[in-house]
CSV table of C-alpha atoms in Angstrom, one decimal:
chain,number,residue,atom,x,y,z
A,664,UNK,CA,0.0,0.0,0.0
A,665,UNK,CA,1.1,3.6,-0.6
A,666,UNK,CA,-0.4,4.6,2.7
A,667,UNK,CA,-2.7,3.5,5.5
A,668,UNK,CA,-5.1,5.7,7.5
A,669,UNK,CA,-6.8,4.5,10.7
A,670,UNK,CA,-9.7,6.3,12.4
A,671,UNK,CA,-10.4,5.2,15.9
A,672,UNK,CA,-14.2,4.9,16.0
A,673,UNK,CA,-14.5,3.3,19.4
A,674,UNK,CA,-12.0,2.8,22.2
A,675,UNK,CA,-11.9,3.0,26.0
A,676,UNK,CA,-10.2,6.4,26.3
A,677,UNK,CA,-11.2,10.0,25.3
A,678,UNK,CA,-8.2,12.3,25.4
A,679,UNK,CA,-8.6,15.7,23.6
A,680,UNK,CA,-5.6,17.4,25.2
A,681,UNK,CA,-2.5,15.2,25.1
A,682,UNK,CA,0.0,16.1,22.3
A,683,UNK,CA,0.5,13.5,19.6
A,684,UNK,CA,3.0,12.9,16.8
A,685,UNK,CA,2.7,14.6,13.4
A,686,UNK,CA,1.1,11.5,11.8
A,687,UNK,CA,-1.8,11.5,14.3
A,688,UNK,CA,-4.7,14.0,14.2
A,689,UNK,CA,-6.5,14.5,17.6
A,690,UNK,CA,-10.2,14.2,18.1
A,691,UNK,CA,-11.0,18.0,18.2
A,692,UNK,CA,-9.7,18.8,14.7
A,693,UNK,CA,-11.5,15.8,13.4
A,694,UNK,CA,-14.9,16.8,14.8
A,695,UNK,CA,-14.4,20.4,13.7
A,696,UNK,CA,-13.6,19.2,10.2
A,697,UNK,CA,-16.8,17.1,10.3
A,698,UNK,CA,-18.9,20.2,11.1
A,699,UNK,CA,-18.7,21.0,14.8
A,700,UNK,CA,-19.0,24.8,15.4
A,701,UNK,CA,-18.3,24.9,19.1
A,702,UNK,CA,-16.5,22.8,21.7
A,703,UNK,CA,-18.9,21.0,23.9
A,704,UNK,CA,-19.8,17.5,25.2
A,705,UNK,CA,-22.3,17.2,22.4
A,706,UNK,CA,-19.7,17.5,19.7
A,707,UNK,CA,-17.3,15.0,21.1
A,708,UNK,CA,-17.1,11.2,20.8
A,709,UNK,CA,-18.0,8.9,23.6
A,710,UNK,CA,-15.5,6.4,25.0
A,711,UNK,CA,-16.6,2.8,25.6
A,712,UNK,CA,-15.0,-0.4,26.7
A,713,UNK,CA,-14.3,-2.0,23.3
A,714,UNK,CA,-12.6,-1.3,20.0
A,715,UNK,CA,-13.6,-0.3,16.5
A,716,UNK,CA,-11.1,0.9,13.8
A,717,UNK,CA,-11.9,2.1,10.3
A,718,UNK,CA,-8.8,1.2,8.3
A,719,UNK,CA,-8.3,2.7,4.8
A,720,UNK,CA,-5.5,1.8,2.4
A,721,UNK,CA,-4.5,3.7,-0.8
A,722,UNK,CA,-2.5,2.1,-3.6
A,723,UNK,CA,-2.2,3.8,-7.0
A,724,UNK,CA,-4.9,6.3,-6.0
A,725,UNK,CA,-7.4,3.6,-5.2
A,726,UNK,CA,-8.9,3.5,-1.7
A,727,UNK,CA,-10.2,0.4,0.1
A,728,UNK,CA,-11.8,0.7,3.6
A,729,UNK,CA,-12.3,-2.0,6.2
A,730,UNK,CA,-14.3,-1.8,9.4
A,731,UNK,CA,-12.3,-3.8,12.0
A,732,UNK,CA,-14.8,-4.6,14.8
A,733,UNK,CA,-17.6,-2.4,16.0
A,734,UNK,CA,-17.2,-1.8,19.7
A,735,UNK,CA,-19.7,-3.0,22.4
A,736,UNK,CA,-23.0,-1.4,21.2
A,737,UNK,CA,-24.5,0.5,18.4
A,738,UNK,CA,-24.7,3.8,20.3
A,739,UNK,CA,-21.0,4.4,20.0
A,740,UNK,CA,-20.8,3.5,16.3
A,741,UNK,CA,-23.8,5.8,15.6
A,742,UNK,CA,-22.8,8.8,17.8
A,743,UNK,CA,-19.0,8.7,17.0
A,744,UNK,CA,-19.6,8.1,13.3
A,745,UNK,CA,-21.8,11.2,13.2
A,746,UNK,CA,-19.4,13.4,15.2
A,747,UNK,CA,-16.5,12.3,13.1
A,748,UNK,CA,-18.3,12.7,9.8
A,749,UNK,CA,-17.8,9.1,8.8
A,750,UNK,CA,-19.0,8.3,5.3
A,751,UNK,CA,-20.3,4.8,5.9
A,752,UNK,CA,-20.8,4.3,2.1
A,753,UNK,CA,-17.0,4.1,1.8
A,754,UNK,CA,-16.8,1.0,4.0
A,755,UNK,CA,-16.2,-1.9,1.6
A,756,UNK,CA,-16.1,-4.8,4.1
A,757,UNK,CA,-16.1,-5.6,7.8
A,758,UNK,CA,-14.2,-8.1,10.0
A,759,UNK,CA,-15.0,-9.8,13.2
A,760,UNK,CA,-11.8,-10.2,15.2
A,761,UNK,CA,-13.3,-12.7,17.7
A,762,UNK,CA,-16.6,-13.5,19.3
A,763,UNK,CA,-16.8,-11.1,22.2
A,764,UNK,CA,-19.5,-8.5,22.7
A,765,UNK,CA,-17.1,-5.6,23.3
A,766,UNK,CA,-15.8,-6.0,19.8
A,767,UNK,CA,-18.8,-6.9,17.7
A,768,UNK,CA,-21.8,-5.8,19.8
A,769,UNK,CA,-22.2,-2.7,17.5
A,770,UNK,CA,-22.0,-4.5,14.2
A,771,UNK,CA,-25.8,-4.6,13.6
A,772,UNK,CA,-25.9,-0.8,13.9
A,773,UNK,CA,-22.8,-0.5,11.8
A,774,UNK,CA,-24.2,-2.6,9.0
A,775,UNK,CA,-27.4,-0.8,9.1
A,776,UNK,CA,-25.6,2.6,8.6
A,777,UNK,CA,-23.5,1.1,5.8
A,778,UNK,CA,-26.5,-0.5,4.1
A,779,UNK,CA,-28.5,2.8,4.3
A,780,UNK,CA,-25.6,4.7,2.8
A,781,UNK,CA,-25.3,2.1,0.0
A,782,UNK,CA,-29.0,2.1,-0.8
A,783,UNK,CA,-29.4,-1.5,0.5
A,784,UNK,CA,-26.3,-3.1,-1.1
A,785,UNK,CA,-24.8,-5.9,1.0
A,786,UNK,CA,-21.4,-5.5,2.7
A,787,UNK,CA,-19.1,-8.5,3.1
A,788,UNK,CA,-18.5,-9.5,6.8
A,789,UNK,CA,-15.6,-11.9,7.4
A,790,UNK,CA,-15.8,-14.2,10.4
A,791,UNK,CA,-15.4,-17.8,11.4
A,792,UNK,CA,-17.9,-20.2,12.9
A,793,UNK,CA,-16.0,-20.3,16.2
A,794,UNK,CA,-17.0,-16.7,16.9
A,795,UNK,CA,-20.6,-17.5,17.4
A,796,UNK,CA,-20.5,-19.8,20.5
A,797,UNK,CA,-22.2,-18.9,23.7
A,798,UNK,CA,-19.6,-17.8,26.3
A,799,UNK,CA,-19.3,-17.0,30.0
A,800,UNK,CA,-16.8,-16.5,32.8
A,801,UNK,CA,-16.6,-19.3,35.4
A,802,UNK,CA,-16.8,-17.8,38.9
A,803,UNK,CA,-14.9,-19.3,41.9
A,804,UNK,CA,-18.1,-20.5,43.5
A,805,UNK,CA,-18.9,-22.5,40.4
A,806,UNK,CA,-21.6,-20.2,38.9
A,807,UNK,CA,-21.2,-18.6,35.5
A,808,UNK,CA,-21.4,-14.9,34.5
A,809,UNK,CA,-22.7,-15.1,30.9
A,810,UNK,CA,-21.4,-12.9,28.1
A,811,UNK,CA,-23.9,-11.1,25.9
A,812,UNK,CA,-24.3,-13.1,22.7
A,813,UNK,CA,-22.7,-11.7,19.6
A,814,UNK,CA,-24.9,-11.1,16.5
A,815,UNK,CA,-25.6,-14.4,14.7
A,816,UNK,CA,-24.8,-14.8,11.0
A,817,UNK,CA,-28.5,-14.5,10.2
A,818,UNK,CA,-28.8,-11.3,12.1
A,819,UNK,CA,-25.8,-9.9,10.3
A,820,UNK,CA,-27.4,-10.9,7.0
A,821,UNK,CA,-30.7,-9.2,7.9
A,822,UNK,CA,-28.8,-6.0,8.9
A,823,UNK,CA,-27.2,-5.7,5.5
A,824,UNK,CA,-24.2,-8.0,5.7
A,825,UNK,CA,-23.0,-10.8,3.4
A,826,UNK,CA,-21.4,-13.2,5.9
A,827,UNK,CA,-18.3,-15.0,4.6
A,828,UNK,CA,-17.2,-17.7,7.0
A,829,UNK,CA,-13.7,-19.3,6.9
A,830,UNK,CA,-11.0,-20.5,9.3
A,831,UNK,CA,-8.0,-20.0,7.0
A,832,UNK,CA,-5.9,-16.9,6.3
A,833,UNK,CA,-6.9,-14.8,3.3
A,834,UNK,CA,-6.5,-11.4,1.7
A,835,UNK,CA,-9.3,-9.0,1.4
A,836,UNK,CA,-10.4,-6.1,-0.9
A,837,UNK,CA,-8.1,-6.5,-3.9
A,838,UNK,CA,-5.4,-8.0,-1.6
A,839,UNK,CA,-5.0,-4.7,0.3
A,840,UNK,CA,-5.6,-6.4,3.7
A,841,UNK,CA,-4.3,-9.7,5.2
A,842,UNK,CA,-6.7,-11.5,7.6
A,843,UNK,CA,-5.0,-14.2,9.6
A,844,UNK,CA,-6.0,-17.7,10.3
A,845,UNK,CA,-5.7,-19.3,13.7
A,846,UNK,CA,-2.9,-17.6,15.6
A,847,UNK,CA,0.0,-19.9,16.4
A,848,UNK,CA,0.7,-20.1,20.2
A,849,UNK,CA,4.4,-20.3,21.0
A,850,UNK,CA,5.0,-18.4,24.3
A,851,UNK,CA,4.7,-20.2,27.6
A,852,UNK,CA,3.2,-17.2,29.5
A,853,UNK,CA,0.4,-15.9,27.2
A,854,UNK,CA,-2.5,-18.1,28.3
A,855,UNK,CA,-5.6,-16.4,26.9
A,856,UNK,CA,-8.6,-15.4,29.1
A,857,UNK,CA,-8.4,-17.4,32.2
A,858,UNK,CA,-11.8,-18.7,33.5
A,859,UNK,CA,-13.7,-18.3,30.2
A,860,UNK,CA,-16.0,-21.2,29.2
A,861,UNK,CA,-18.2,-21.9,26.2
A,862,UNK,CA,-21.2,-24.1,25.5
A,863,UNK,CA,-20.6,-26.9,23.0
A,864,UNK,CA,-23.4,-28.2,20.8
A,865,UNK,CA,-24.1,-31.0,23.2
A,866,UNK,CA,-25.1,-28.4,25.8
A,867,UNK,CA,-22.1,-28.8,28.1
A,868,UNK,CA,-19.9,-26.0,29.3
A,869,UNK,CA,-16.2,-26.5,28.6
A,870,UNK,CA,-13.0,-24.4,29.0
A,871,UNK,CA,-12.5,-21.9,26.3
A,872,UNK,CA,-9.6,-19.8,27.6
A,873,UNK,CA,-7.5,-19.8,24.4
A,874,UNK,CA,-10.1,-18.2,22.2
A,875,UNK,CA,-8.9,-19.9,19.1
A,876,UNK,CA,-11.4,-18.0,16.9
A,877,UNK,CA,-9.3,-14.8,17.3
A,878,UNK,CA,-7.8,-13.2,14.2
A,879,UNK,CA,-5.7,-10.2,13.3
A,880,UNK,CA,-5.5,-7.9,10.3
A,881,UNK,CA,-2.3,-6.6,8.7
A,882,UNK,CA,-1.4,-4.1,6.0
A,883,UNK,CA,2.0,-3.8,4.1
A,884,UNK,CA,2.9,-0.1,3.7
A,885,UNK,CA,5.5,0.8,1.0
A,886,UNK,CA,8.8,1.9,2.5
A,887,UNK,CA,7.8,1.0,6.0
A,888,UNK,CA,6.6,-2.6,6.4
A,889,UNK,CA,3.8,-4.5,8.1
A,890,UNK,CA,1.3,-2.8,10.4
A,891,UNK,CA,-0.5,-5.3,12.6
A,892,UNK,CA,-4.0,-4.6,13.9
A,893,UNK,CA,-4.8,-6.8,16.9
A,894,UNK,CA,-8.2,-6.2,18.5
A,895,UNK,CA,-7.7,-7.8,21.9
A,896,UNK,CA,-4.6,-10.1,21.7
A,897,UNK,CA,-6.1,-13.0,23.7
A,898,UNK,CA,-3.6,-15.1,21.9
A,899,UNK,CA,-0.9,-12.8,23.3
A,900,UNK,CA,0.5,-9.8,21.5
A,901,UNK,CA,3.9,-11.5,21.2
A,902,UNK,CA,2.3,-14.6,19.6
A,903,UNK,CA,0.4,-12.2,17.3
A,904,UNK,CA,3.6,-10.5,16.3
A,905,UNK,CA,5.5,-13.8,15.9
A,906,UNK,CA,2.8,-15.1,13.6
A,907,UNK,CA,2.8,-12.0,11.5
A,908,UNK,CA,6.6,-12.0,11.2
A,909,UNK,CA,6.6,-15.6,10.0
A,910,UNK,CA,3.9,-14.9,7.4
A,911,UNK,CA,5.6,-11.8,6.0
A,912,UNK,CA,9.3,-12.6,6.4
A,913,UNK,CA,11.5,-10.9,5.2
A,914,UNK,CA,9.3,-7.8,5.3
A,915,UNK,CA,9.8,-6.1,8.7
A,916,UNK,CA,7.0,-5.5,11.2
A,917,UNK,CA,6.7,-1.7,11.3
A,918,UNK,CA,4.1,-1.3,14.0
A,919,UNK,CA,1.2,-2.7,16.0
A,920,UNK,CA,-2.1,-1.1,17.0
A,921,UNK,CA,-5.0,-2.3,19.1
A,922,UNK,CA,-5.6,-4.1,22.4
A,923,UNK,CA,-2.6,-5.9,23.8
A,924,UNK,CA,-4.5,-7.8,26.6
A,925,UNK,CA,-2.3,-6.7,29.4
A,926,UNK,CA,-4.8,-5.6,32.0
A,927,UNK,CA,-6.4,-7.7,34.7
A,928,UNK,CA,-4.9,-9.8,37.5
A,929,UNK,CA,-3.1,-12.5,35.5
A,930,UNK,CA,-2.3,-10.4,32.4
A,931,UNK,CA,-0.6,-7.6,34.5
A,932,UNK,CA,1.7,-10.2,35.9
A,933,UNK,CA,3.1,-11.0,32.4
A,934,UNK,CA,3.8,-7.4,31.4
A,935,UNK,CA,7.6,-7.7,32.0
A,936,UNK,CA,7.9,-10.8,29.8
A,937,UNK,CA,5.7,-9.4,27.1
A,938,UNK,CA,7.4,-6.1,26.8
A,939,UNK,CA,10.8,-7.7,26.8
A,940,UNK,CA,9.9,-10.0,24.0
A,941,UNK,CA,8.3,-7.2,22.0
A,942,UNK,CA,11.7,-5.7,21.7
A,943,UNK,CA,12.7,-8.5,19.4
A,944,UNK,CA,10.6,-7.0,16.5
A,945,UNK,CA,12.3,-3.6,16.2
A,946,UNK,CA,8.9,-1.9,16.2
A,947,UNK,CA,8.8,1.7,15.0
A,948,UNK,CA,5.2,2.4,16.0
A,949,UNK,CA,3.1,1.1,18.9
A,950,UNK,CA,-0.4,2.2,19.5
A,951,UNK,CA,-1.8,0.4,22.6
A,952,UNK,CA,-5.5,0.7,23.2
A,953,UNK,CA,-8.6,-1.0,24.7
A,954,UNK,CA,-7.5,-3.8,27.0
A,955,UNK,CA,-3.8,-2.9,27.2
A,956,UNK,CA,-4.2,-1.1,30.5
A,957,UNK,CA,-2.3,1.8,32.0
A,958,UNK,CA,0.3,-0.3,33.7
A,959,UNK,CA,1.4,-1.9,30.4
A,960,UNK,CA,1.2,1.3,28.5
A,961,UNK,CA,3.4,2.9,31.1
A,962,UNK,CA,5.9,0.1,30.7
A,963,UNK,CA,5.8,0.3,26.9
A,964,UNK,CA,6.6,4.1,27.0
A,965,UNK,CA,9.4,3.4,29.5
A,966,UNK,CA,10.9,0.8,27.3
A,967,UNK,CA,10.3,2.1,23.7
A,968,UNK,CA,10.0,5.8,24.4
A,969,UNK,CA,7.4,8.4,23.6
A,970,UNK,CA,8.7,8.8,20.0
A,971,UNK,CA,7.4,5.3,19.3
A,972,UNK,CA,4.4,4.8,21.6
A,973,UNK,CA,1.2,6.8,21.2
A,974,UNK,CA,-1.7,5.5,23.3
A,975,UNK,CA,-4.9,5.1,21.3
A,976,UNK,CA,-7.9,7.4,22.0
A,977,UNK,CA,-11.4,7.6,20.4
A,978,UNK,CA,-11.6,10.1,17.5
A,979,UNK,CA,-8.0,10.1,16.6
A,980,UNK,CA,-6.8,9.6,13.0
A,981,UNK,CA,-3.5,7.9,12.4
A,982,UNK,CA,-1.7,8.0,9.0
A,983,UNK,CA,1.1,5.5,8.3
């Protein structure tokens, strides 16, 4: 690709004041460009626990745009899309990163907005069958806290999607985007989401901590290398980066953006090993967001420096 532009449609953090590198546009200039005439709460985006990125690539003047997840609910997609002036007609396809509500709970609304902008034309939605299982967290007392169900393939179709299921890696939208297959697990310390269970067709609940349905997206930018987009890194961000390096070798990994899954009791305990192993990739850009957590973000800045690490925030636009 000649360039790659990423608009943060949904993320946990709103930050309109922190300074950012030249390749990042903060939220306020973006909402003003979209039509805001005064600075107020009404003109700003809302932060929510989840993630949604609008990723656009340009090659030879041709633009392709991918919606990577949709946050936890439709409200954030609708409100933030309006405040940021998103042209939903330009979204050519959507990707489910994995079957968790905080990443795809807003997809029905997103597809509705896209479909309306396209006069009812269908939009491809790439997913795999493992994303649609019923999930819960196993409590210490043996009870389960259920997760909200993600939209079913039929619901996605009804909302304006053309669901395309597949487990294997593939390229999307004229080969502008790479969508991974199952992420290879090689580290000893990245163990997924401890305590998660899922219901199998027979009706029993079984351990589902590895979240094998998780996928990442990558883009190859001319003169820079591979940018990896990882929504939640339940597979472990080091495993994600190792998988990407193996796929794209000898093209270097330029940067990584998304949730690094380093908050929470267990995940915070593996921050030292994770950050140490991330140094093996000679990353030029790190954009930690969503489930990375402040402790891991602090350690990343301490290790890689502010010149390379820019924490994600809703409404920001990154150009690579």
